[in-house]
CSV table of C-alpha atoms in Angstrom, one decimal:
chain,number,residue,atom,x,y,z
A,1,MET,CA,48.2,-62.9,134.9
A,2,PHE,CA,47.5,-64.5,131.6
A,3,GLU,CA,43.9,-64.6,130.7
A,4,TYR,CA,41.6,-65.1,127.6
A,5,TRP,CA,39.8,-62.5,125.5
A,6,ASN,CA,37.1,-64.8,124.6
A,7,PRO,CA,37.4,-68.0,126.8
A,8,ARG,CA,34.1,-69.6,125.3
A,9,ILE,CA,35.7,-69.6,121.9
A,10,GLU,CA,39.4,-70.1,122.8
A,11,ARG,CA,38.8,-73.1,125.0
A,12,MET,CA,35.9,-74.5,123.0
A,13,PRO,CA,35.9,-78.3,123.2
A,14,ILE,CA,37.5,-79.7,120.0
A,15,LYS,CA,34.5,-81.6,118.9
A,16,ASP,CA,32.4,-78.5,119.2
A,17,LEU,CA,35.0,-76.5,117.4
A,18,HIS,CA,35.0,-78.9,114.5
A,19,LYS,CA,31.2,-78.7,114.2
A,20,LEU,CA,31.4,-74.9,114.1
A,21,GLN,CA,34.1,-75.2,111.4
A,22,GLU,CA,32.0,-77.6,109.3
A,23,GLU,CA,29.1,-75.2,109.5
A,24,ARG,CA,31.1,-72.2,108.4
A,25,LEU,CA,32.9,-74.2,105.7
A,26,ARG,CA,29.5,-75.1,104.1
A,27,THR,CA,28.4,-71.6,104.3
A,28,ILE,CA,31.5,-69.9,102.8
A,29,ALA,CA,31.6,-72.6,100.0
A,30,ARG,CA,27.9,-71.7,99.1
A,31,TYR,CA,28.7,-68.0,99.4
A,32,VAL,CA,31.6,-67.9,97.0
A,33,TYR,CA,29.8,-70.2,94.5
A,34,ASP,CA,26.9,-68.0,94.5
A,35,HIS,CA,28.7,-64.7,94.3
A,36,SER,CA,32.2,-65.1,92.8
A,37,SER,CA,32.3,-65.9,89.0
A,38,PHE,CA,35.9,-66.8,89.7
A,39,TYR,CA,35.1,-69.5,92.2
A,40,ARG,CA,32.2,-70.7,90.4
A,41,GLN,CA,34.2,-71.3,87.5
A,42,ARG,CA,36.9,-73.1,89.7
A,43,PHE,CA,34.3,-75.3,91.4
A,44,ARG,CA,33.0,-76.3,88.1
A,45,GLU,CA,36.4,-77.2,86.9
A,46,ALA,CA,37.1,-79.3,89.9
A,47,GLY,CA,33.6,-81.1,89.6
A,48,VAL,CA,32.5,-79.9,92.8
A,49,GLU,CA,29.3,-78.1,94.0
A,50,PRO,CA,28.5,-76.6,97.4
A,51,GLU,CA,26.2,-79.4,98.4
A,52,ASP,CA,29.2,-81.8,98.2
A,53,ILE,CA,30.8,-80.2,101.2
A,54,LYS,CA,29.4,-81.9,104.2
A,55,GLU,CA,32.3,-82.4,106.7
A,56,LEU,CA,35.8,-81.0,107.2
A,57,SER,CA,37.4,-83.7,105.2
A,58,ASP,CA,35.5,-82.7,102.2
A,59,VAL,CA,37.7,-79.5,102.0
A,60,THR,CA,40.1,-81.5,99.8
A,61,LYS,CA,37.4,-81.6,97.1
A,62,LEU,CA,37.7,-77.8,96.8
A,63,PRO,CA,40.2,-76.2,94.4
A,64,PHE,CA,43.3,-74.4,95.5
A,65,THR,CA,43.7,-70.6,95.3
A,66,THR,CA,47.2,-69.2,94.5
A,67,LYS,CA,49.0,-65.9,94.4
A,68,ILE,CA,49.0,-66.2,90.7
A,69,ASP,CA,45.1,-66.0,90.8
A,70,LEU,CA,45.3,-62.8,92.9
A,71,ARG,CA,47.7,-61.2,90.5
A,72,ASN,CA,45.6,-62.2,87.5
A,73,THR,CA,42.5,-60.6,88.9
A,74,TYR,CA,44.4,-57.4,90.1
A,75,PRO,CA,43.3,-54.9,91.5
A,76,THR,CA,39.9,-55.9,92.9
A,77,GLY,CA,38.7,-58.9,90.8
A,78,MET,CA,38.6,-61.2,94.0
A,79,CYS,CA,36.5,-58.5,95.8
A,80,TRP,CA,33.1,-58.7,94.3
A,81,LEU,CA,30.9,-57.0,96.8
A,82,PRO,CA,29.4,-53.7,96.0
A,83,LYS,CA,31.8,-50.8,96.7
A,84,ASP,CA,29.7,-49.2,99.2
A,85,TRP,CA,29.9,-52.4,101.2
A,86,VAL,CA,33.6,-52.4,101.4
A,87,GLY,CA,34.8,-50.1,104.1
A,88,ARG,CA,38.6,-50.3,103.7
A,89,TYR,CA,41.4,-51.5,101.3
A,90,HIS,CA,44.9,-52.6,102.1
A,91,VAL,CA,47.5,-53.7,99.7
A,92,SER,CA,50.5,-56.1,100.3
A,93,SER,CA,54.0,-54.9,100.2
A,94,GLY,CA,54.4,-56.3,96.6
A,95,THR,CA,58.0,-57.5,97.4
A,96,THR,CA,57.4,-60.8,95.4
A,97,GLY,CA,55.6,-59.2,92.4
A,98,LYS,CA,52.4,-57.2,91.7
A,99,PRO,CA,50.7,-56.0,95.1
A,100,THR,CA,47.5,-57.8,96.3
A,101,VAL,CA,44.7,-55.5,97.1
A,102,VAL,CA,42.4,-56.8,99.9
A,103,GLY,CA,39.0,-55.3,100.7
A,104,TYR,CA,37.3,-55.4,104.0
A,105,THR,CA,33.8,-55.0,105.1
A,106,GLN,CA,33.2,-53.5,108.7
A,107,GLY,CA,32.5,-57.1,109.8
A,108,ASP,CA,35.9,-58.3,108.5
A,109,ILE,CA,37.5,-55.5,110.4
A,110,ASP,CA,35.7,-56.4,113.6
A,111,MET,CA,36.9,-59.9,113.1
A,112,TRP,CA,40.5,-58.8,112.6
A,113,THR,CA,40.2,-56.7,115.7
A,114,ASP,CA,38.9,-59.6,117.8
A,115,SER,CA,41.5,-62.0,116.5
A,116,LEU,CA,44.2,-59.5,117.5
A,117,ALA,CA,42.6,-59.0,120.9
A,118,ARG,CA,42.7,-62.8,121.6
A,119,ALA,CA,46.4,-62.8,120.5
A,120,LEU,CA,47.6,-60.0,122.5
A,121,THR,CA,45.8,-61.1,125.7
A,122,SER,CA,47.3,-64.6,125.2
A,123,ILE,CA,50.8,-63.0,125.7
A,124,GLY,CA,49.8,-61.0,128.8
A,125,LEU,CA,48.8,-57.7,127.4
A,126,GLY,CA,45.8,-55.8,128.9
A,127,ARG,CA,44.3,-52.7,130.0
A,128,GLY,CA,46.9,-50.0,131.0
A,129,ASP,CA,49.7,-51.5,128.8
A,130,VAL,CA,51.6,-49.3,126.4
A,131,ILE,CA,52.6,-50.6,122.9
A,132,GLN,CA,55.5,-48.8,121.1
A,133,VAL,CA,54.6,-48.4,117.3
A,134,SER,CA,57.9,-49.6,115.5
A,135,TYR,CA,57.0,-50.0,111.9
A,136,GLY,CA,56.4,-47.7,108.8
A,137,TYR,CA,52.9,-46.8,107.7
A,138,GLY,CA,51.2,-46.9,104.4
A,139,LEU,CA,48.5,-49.3,102.8
A,140,PHE,CA,50.6,-52.3,103.8
A,141,THR,CA,48.7,-54.3,106.6
A,142,GLY,CA,52.0,-54.8,108.7
A,143,GLY,CA,51.8,-51.0,109.6
A,144,LEU,CA,48.0,-50.4,109.8
A,145,GLY,CA,47.1,-53.9,111.2
A,146,LEU,CA,48.8,-54.5,114.5
A,147,HIS,CA,50.8,-51.4,114.0
A,148,TYR,CA,53.8,-53.6,114.1
A,149,GLY,CA,56.0,-55.3,111.3
A,150,ALA,CA,57.5,-58.7,111.3
A,151,GLU,CA,59.9,-61.1,109.6
A,152,PRO,CA,60.4,-64.8,109.8
A,153,TRP,CA,63.1,-65.5,112.4
A,154,SER,CA,65.0,-68.5,113.8
A,155,ASP,CA,65.1,-69.7,117.4
A,156,GLU,CA,68.6,-68.3,117.6
A,157,THR,CA,67.6,-64.9,116.4
A,158,ARG,CA,64.7,-64.8,119.1
A,159,ARG,CA,67.3,-65.9,121.7
A,160,ARG,CA,69.8,-63.1,120.7
A,161,ILE,CA,66.9,-60.4,120.8
A,162,GLU,CA,65.7,-61.6,124.2
A,163,GLU,CA,69.3,-61.8,125.7
A,164,SER,CA,70.2,-58.3,124.3
A,165,THR,CA,67.1,-56.4,125.2
A,166,GLY,CA,65.9,-58.3,128.2
A,167,ILE,CA,62.4,-58.7,126.7
A,168,LYS,CA,60.2,-61.7,125.8
A,169,ALA,CA,59.9,-62.0,122.0
A,170,TYR,CA,56.9,-63.7,120.6
A,171,ASP,CA,56.1,-65.2,117.2
A,172,ILE,CA,53.1,-63.5,115.6
A,173,TYR,CA,51.5,-64.6,112.2
A,174,GLY,CA,49.4,-63.3,109.4
A,175,THR,CA,49.5,-62.4,105.6
A,176,SER,CA,48.0,-59.6,103.7
A,177,GLU,CA,45.6,-61.9,102.1
A,178,MET,CA,44.3,-63.3,105.4
A,179,SER,CA,44.0,-59.8,107.0
A,180,GLY,CA,47.6,-59.0,108.0
A,181,PRO,CA,48.8,-59.8,111.6
A,182,LEU,CA,46.2,-62.1,113.2
A,183,CYS,CA,47.6,-64.8,115.4
A,184,SER,CA,50.4,-65.4,118.0
A,185,GLU,CA,52.0,-67.7,120.4
A,186,SER,CA,50.6,-67.8,124.0
A,187,HIS,CA,52.9,-66.9,126.9
A,188,LEU,CA,54.2,-70.4,126.6
A,189,GLN,CA,56.0,-69.7,123.3
A,190,ASN,CA,55.2,-73.2,121.9
A,191,GLY,CA,53.5,-72.5,118.7
A,192,ILE,CA,51.2,-69.9,117.1
A,193,HIS,CA,47.4,-70.5,117.6
A,194,ILE,CA,45.4,-70.2,114.5
A,195,TRP,CA,41.8,-69.4,115.4
A,196,ALA,CA,40.0,-72.3,114.1
A,197,ASP,CA,36.7,-70.6,114.2
A,198,LEU,CA,38.0,-68.1,111.6
A,199,PHE,CA,40.4,-70.2,109.5
A,200,LEU,CA,40.6,-73.8,108.5
A,201,ILE,CA,44.2,-74.7,107.9
A,202,GLU,CA,46.0,-77.6,106.1
A,203,ALA,CA,49.5,-78.6,105.5
A,204,ILE,CA,50.2,-80.1,102.0
A,205,ASP,CA,53.0,-81.5,100.1
A,206,PRO,CA,54.0,-78.5,97.8
A,207,LYS,CA,54.6,-81.0,94.9
A,208,THR,CA,51.5,-83.2,95.0
A,209,GLY,CA,49.1,-80.9,96.8
A,210,GLU,CA,48.1,-83.8,99.1
A,211,GLN,CA,47.7,-83.3,102.8
A,212,VAL,CA,50.9,-84.4,104.7
A,213,ALA,CA,50.6,-86.6,107.9
A,214,GLU,CA,50.3,-85.1,111.4
A,215,GLY,CA,53.5,-83.6,112.6
A,216,GLU,CA,55.1,-83.4,109.0
A,217,ARG,CA,56.4,-80.3,107.4
A,218,GLY,CA,54.2,-79.0,104.7
A,219,GLU,CA,52.9,-75.8,102.8
A,220,LEU,CA,50.3,-74.0,104.8
A,221,VAL,CA,46.9,-73.8,103.2
A,222,VAL,CA,44.2,-71.5,104.5
A,223,THR,CA,40.4,-71.3,103.9
A,224,THR,CA,38.8,-68.1,105.5
A,225,LEU,CA,35.5,-69.1,107.5
A,226,ASP,CA,34.4,-65.6,108.4
A,227,LYS,CA,35.8,-63.2,105.9
A,228,TRP,CA,33.3,-61.7,103.4
A,229,ALA,CA,34.9,-58.9,101.1
A,230,PHE,CA,37.8,-61.1,100.2
A,231,PRO,CA,37.1,-64.8,101.1
A,232,LEU,CA,39.7,-67.4,100.1
A,233,ILE,CA,39.2,-71.1,99.4
A,234,ARG,CA,42.3,-73.2,100.2
A,235,TYR,CA,44.7,-70.6,99.7
A,236,ARG,CA,48.4,-71.7,99.3
A,237,ILE,CA,50.3,-69.3,101.2
A,238,GLY,CA,53.6,-70.7,100.5
A,239,ASP,CA,54.9,-70.8,104.0
A,240,LEU,CA,56.5,-74.1,105.2
A,241,THR,CA,55.5,-75.3,108.7
A,242,ILE,CA,54.3,-78.1,110.9
A,243,VAL,CA,50.6,-78.1,112.0
A,244,ASN,CA,50.0,-79.1,115.6
A,245,ASN,CA,46.4,-80.0,116.5
A,246,GLU,CA,47.1,-81.1,120.1
A,247,PRO,CA,45.4,-78.9,122.9
A,248,CYS,CA,47.9,-76.4,124.2
A,249,GLU,CA,49.0,-76.3,127.9
A,250,CYS,CA,47.6,-72.7,128.0
A,251,GLY,CA,44.2,-74.1,127.7
A,252,ARG,CA,43.4,-73.1,124.1
A,253,THR,CA,42.2,-75.8,121.9
A,254,HIS,CA,42.8,-74.2,118.6
A,255,PRO,CA,45.6,-75.7,116.4
A,256,ARG,CA,49.1,-74.3,116.3
A,257,ILE,CA,51.6,-73.9,113.6
A,258,MET,CA,55.2,-74.2,114.7
A,259,ARG,CA,58.0,-72.0,113.4
A,260,ILE,CA,57.8,-71.0,109.9
A,261,LEU,CA,60.6,-73.1,108.3
A,262,GLY,CA,60.8,-71.3,105.1
A,263,ARG,CA,58.9,-70.6,101.9
A,264,THR,CA,58.2,-72.8,98.9
A,265,ASP,CA,59.3,-69.7,96.7
A,266,ASP,CA,62.3,-68.9,99.0
A,267,MET,CA,64.0,-72.2,98.3
A,268,ILE,CA,66.9,-72.2,96.1
A,269,ILE,CA,68.6,-75.1,94.5
A,270,VAL,CA,72.4,-74.9,94.4
A,271,ARG,CA,74.2,-77.9,92.9
A,272,GLY,CA,71.1,-79.9,93.4
A,273,ILE,CA,70.8,-79.2,97.1
A,274,ASN,CA,67.7,-77.4,98.5
A,275,VAL,CA,68.8,-74.4,100.5
A,276,PHE,CA,66.4,-72.1,102.7
A,277,PRO,CA,67.5,-68.8,104.0
A,278,SER,CA,66.1,-69.9,107.5
A,279,GLN,CA,68.9,-72.5,107.5
A,280,VAL,CA,71.6,-69.9,106.8
A,281,GLU,CA,70.1,-67.6,109.4
A,282,SER,CA,70.1,-70.4,112.0
A,283,VAL,CA,73.8,-70.9,111.6
A,284,LEU,CA,74.8,-67.3,111.4
A,285,MET,CA,72.8,-66.3,114.5
A,286,LYS,CA,74.8,-68.8,116.7
A,287,ILE,CA,78.1,-67.0,115.9
A,288,PRO,CA,78.6,-64.1,118.5
A,289,GLU,CA,80.9,-62.1,116.1
A,290,ILE,CA,78.2,-62.0,113.3
A,291,GLY,CA,75.7,-59.2,113.1
A,292,ASP,CA,71.9,-59.3,112.3
A,293,ASN,CA,71.9,-58.6,108.6
A,294,TYR,CA,72.9,-60.9,105.8
A,295,MET,CA,72.3,-61.8,102.1
A,296,ILE,CA,72.5,-64.8,99.9
A,297,ILE,CA,73.8,-64.4,96.4
A,298,VAL,CA,73.9,-67.2,93.9
A,299,ASP,CA,75.7,-66.9,90.7
A,300,ARG,CA,76.9,-69.5,88.0
A,301,LYS,CA,80.5,-69.7,87.0
A,302,GLY,CA,80.8,-72.0,84.0
A,303,PRO,CA,78.8,-75.0,84.7
A,304,LEU,CA,78.8,-74.6,88.5
A,305,ASP,CA,76.6,-72.7,91.0
A,306,VAL,CA,78.4,-70.7,93.3
A,307,MET,CA,76.7,-69.4,96.6
A,308,THR,CA,78.1,-66.3,98.6
A,309,VAL,CA,76.8,-65.4,102.0
A,310,LYS,CA,77.3,-61.7,102.5
A,311,VAL,CA,77.1,-60.9,106.3
A,312,GLU,CA,77.7,-58.1,108.5
A,313,VAL,CA,80.0,-58.6,111.6
A,314,THR,CA,79.6,-56.8,114.9
A,315,GLU,CA,81.4,-53.6,115.7
A,316,SER,CA,83.6,-55.4,118.2
A,317,ALA,CA,84.5,-58.1,115.8
A,318,PHE,CA,85.4,-55.9,112.8
A,319,SER,CA,89.1,-55.6,112.5
A,320,ASP,CA,91.7,-54.2,110.3
A,321,LYS,CA,93.7,-57.5,110.8
A,322,ILE,CA,93.2,-59.4,107.7
A,323,ALA,CA,94.2,-62.6,109.3
A,324,ASP,CA,91.4,-62.3,111.9
A,325,LEU,CA,88.7,-61.8,109.4
A,326,MET,CA,89.8,-64.7,107.2
A,327,SER,CA,89.9,-66.9,110.2
A,328,LEU,CA,86.3,-65.8,111.0
A,329,SER,CA,85.2,-66.2,107.3
A,330,LYS,CA,86.6,-69.7,107.2
A,331,ALA,CA,84.8,-70.8,110.5
A,332,VAL,CA,81.4,-69.4,109.3
A,333,SER,CA,81.9,-71.3,105.9
A,334,GLN,CA,82.6,-74.6,107.6
A,335,GLN,CA,79.5,-74.2,109.9
A,336,LEU,CA,77.3,-73.5,106.9
A,337,LYS,CA,78.6,-76.5,105.1
A,338,GLY,CA,77.8,-78.7,108.1
A,339,VAL,CA,74.2,-77.7,107.8
A,340,LEU,CA,73.7,-77.2,104.1
A,341,ASN,CA,76.0,-79.9,102.7
A,342,ILE,CA,77.5,-77.5,100.2
A,343,MET,CA,80.3,-75.1,100.4
A,344,ALA,CA,79.4,-71.3,100.5
A,345,ASP,CA,81.8,-68.4,100.0
A,346,VAL,CA,81.5,-65.9,103.1
A,347,GLU,CA,82.1,-62.2,102.6
A,348,LEU,CA,82.4,-60.2,105.8
A,349,VAL,CA,81.4,-56.7,105.7
A,350,GLU,CA,81.1,-53.7,108.2
A,351,PRO,CA,78.1,-53.1,110.3
A,352,GLY,CA,75.4,-51.3,108.3
A,353,THR,CA,76.8,-52.1,104.9
A,354,ILE,CA,73.9,-54.4,103.7
A,355,PRO,CA,70.9,-52.2,102.6
A,356,ARG,CA,67.9,-52.3,104.8
A,357,SER,CA,64.3,-52.2,103.4
A,358,GLU,CA,61.2,-50.8,104.9
A,359,GLY,CA,59.1,-53.8,103.8
A,360,LYS,CA,60.1,-57.4,103.7
A,361,ALA,CA,63.8,-58.0,103.8
A,362,GLN,CA,65.5,-59.3,100.6
A,363,ARG,CA,67.6,-62.1,101.6
A,364,VAL,CA,68.3,-63.9,98.3
A,365,ILE,CA,69.7,-62.5,95.0
A,366,ASP,CA,69.9,-65.1,92.3
A,367,ASN,CA,71.9,-63.9,89.3
A,368,ARG,CA,71.7,-67.2,87.4
A,369,GLU,CA,70.2,-67.2,84.0
A,370,VAL,CA,67.5,-69.7,83.5
C-alpha cells in the first residue's frame, strides 16, 4: 500500500503550491538581505531589493550562489545565526575541494526529517519496516542524513542491481548544501519529486545562466524556502537534469527532476568532444562481462588527447587467454565510440583492482597539463 506522509502538502493543487512558494520566496529574500552581509552585497551588485520579488518569475532577478562562494566563506561565513541557535553542523565529503560546512537549526533538522519521511513513504516504507544501514559515518551528510550513501547511476546500473538482488532500486537526491538526502522517486520510478514547499528549482543553461525551456536539459539551480541556518539563493548545484513540472501519476503535484545526466564540472573535453562519465557507464553496464567499477583516464600524447577507460571484468569473464580479453576490449571500445564519437583505449583489469573510496567515487583522472 503506497500512501502519503503529508497528503495535504504532497497533493496540494499546483495553483496553491505556487502561491505558497511565492510567499516563502519573498520571506527568504527579505531574511537573507536583512541578516547576511554576503547576500546584501550580492543583491546590491545585482541591483535588486527584496521588494522587487513579487512573483515566482522574479527569482531570475536574484543573484546566483556558487560553490566558490561557499569555499570563500569557509568554514561558517554563510551561517550567520548566533552559535547557540545552531544545533548541528555537517560537512560535505570535500571530494571536489574544500569541504562545505552547513549549519542547522532545530527547525532545519525537523524540515529535513519531514522531507525524508515523505520520500520514504512514497516508495512504500512504513511502520514495521527495517532499514539496513549500508554507509560509513562521519560528519558527511550521506551517513548521518538518511543513514545511506548514494552515487549517480544509469538506467543500466539500476537494472543490473535489481536483477542481481531481486530488489526495487530507487533514485534518491540531495546535496550537502541542501541538507543531504532529501527527496526520492515514488514507487512509480518516474522521476524524483523535489518538494516545492521547501525548494524552488530551476534548470538553466550552464553557459548563459538563462532558464532553459520546459523539457530541456539544464543545470539544476535551487533556492531554499524553509531553511534558516544556511539558506541559499539560486544555488548552482552543477548537476545536469531535466525538470518535469507535470503532475505525477502517483498523485503528487510537486515537480520532478529526471535522472541526473552528469555534472557541469564532471564533463571532460577530449579532442573537442564533450564526454560525461554517465555516458561511459551507460555503455559499460550493458555488457555482461563488465564489472561495476571503472575509471576514465585522460592524457595528452604530443598534440593529441588520449582517453583510456580502465574497467574491471566479472570473475567469470576474466581469463588467461589473451585473445579472449583482446576481443572483449575491442568490443567495448567500439561500443564506446558509437556513443561518444571518439575512440577510447580500453584496459581490462581483474575484479577488485580499481580502488574503492568511502565517499564519492572518483571516476575521472585528467593528467593533461593546462
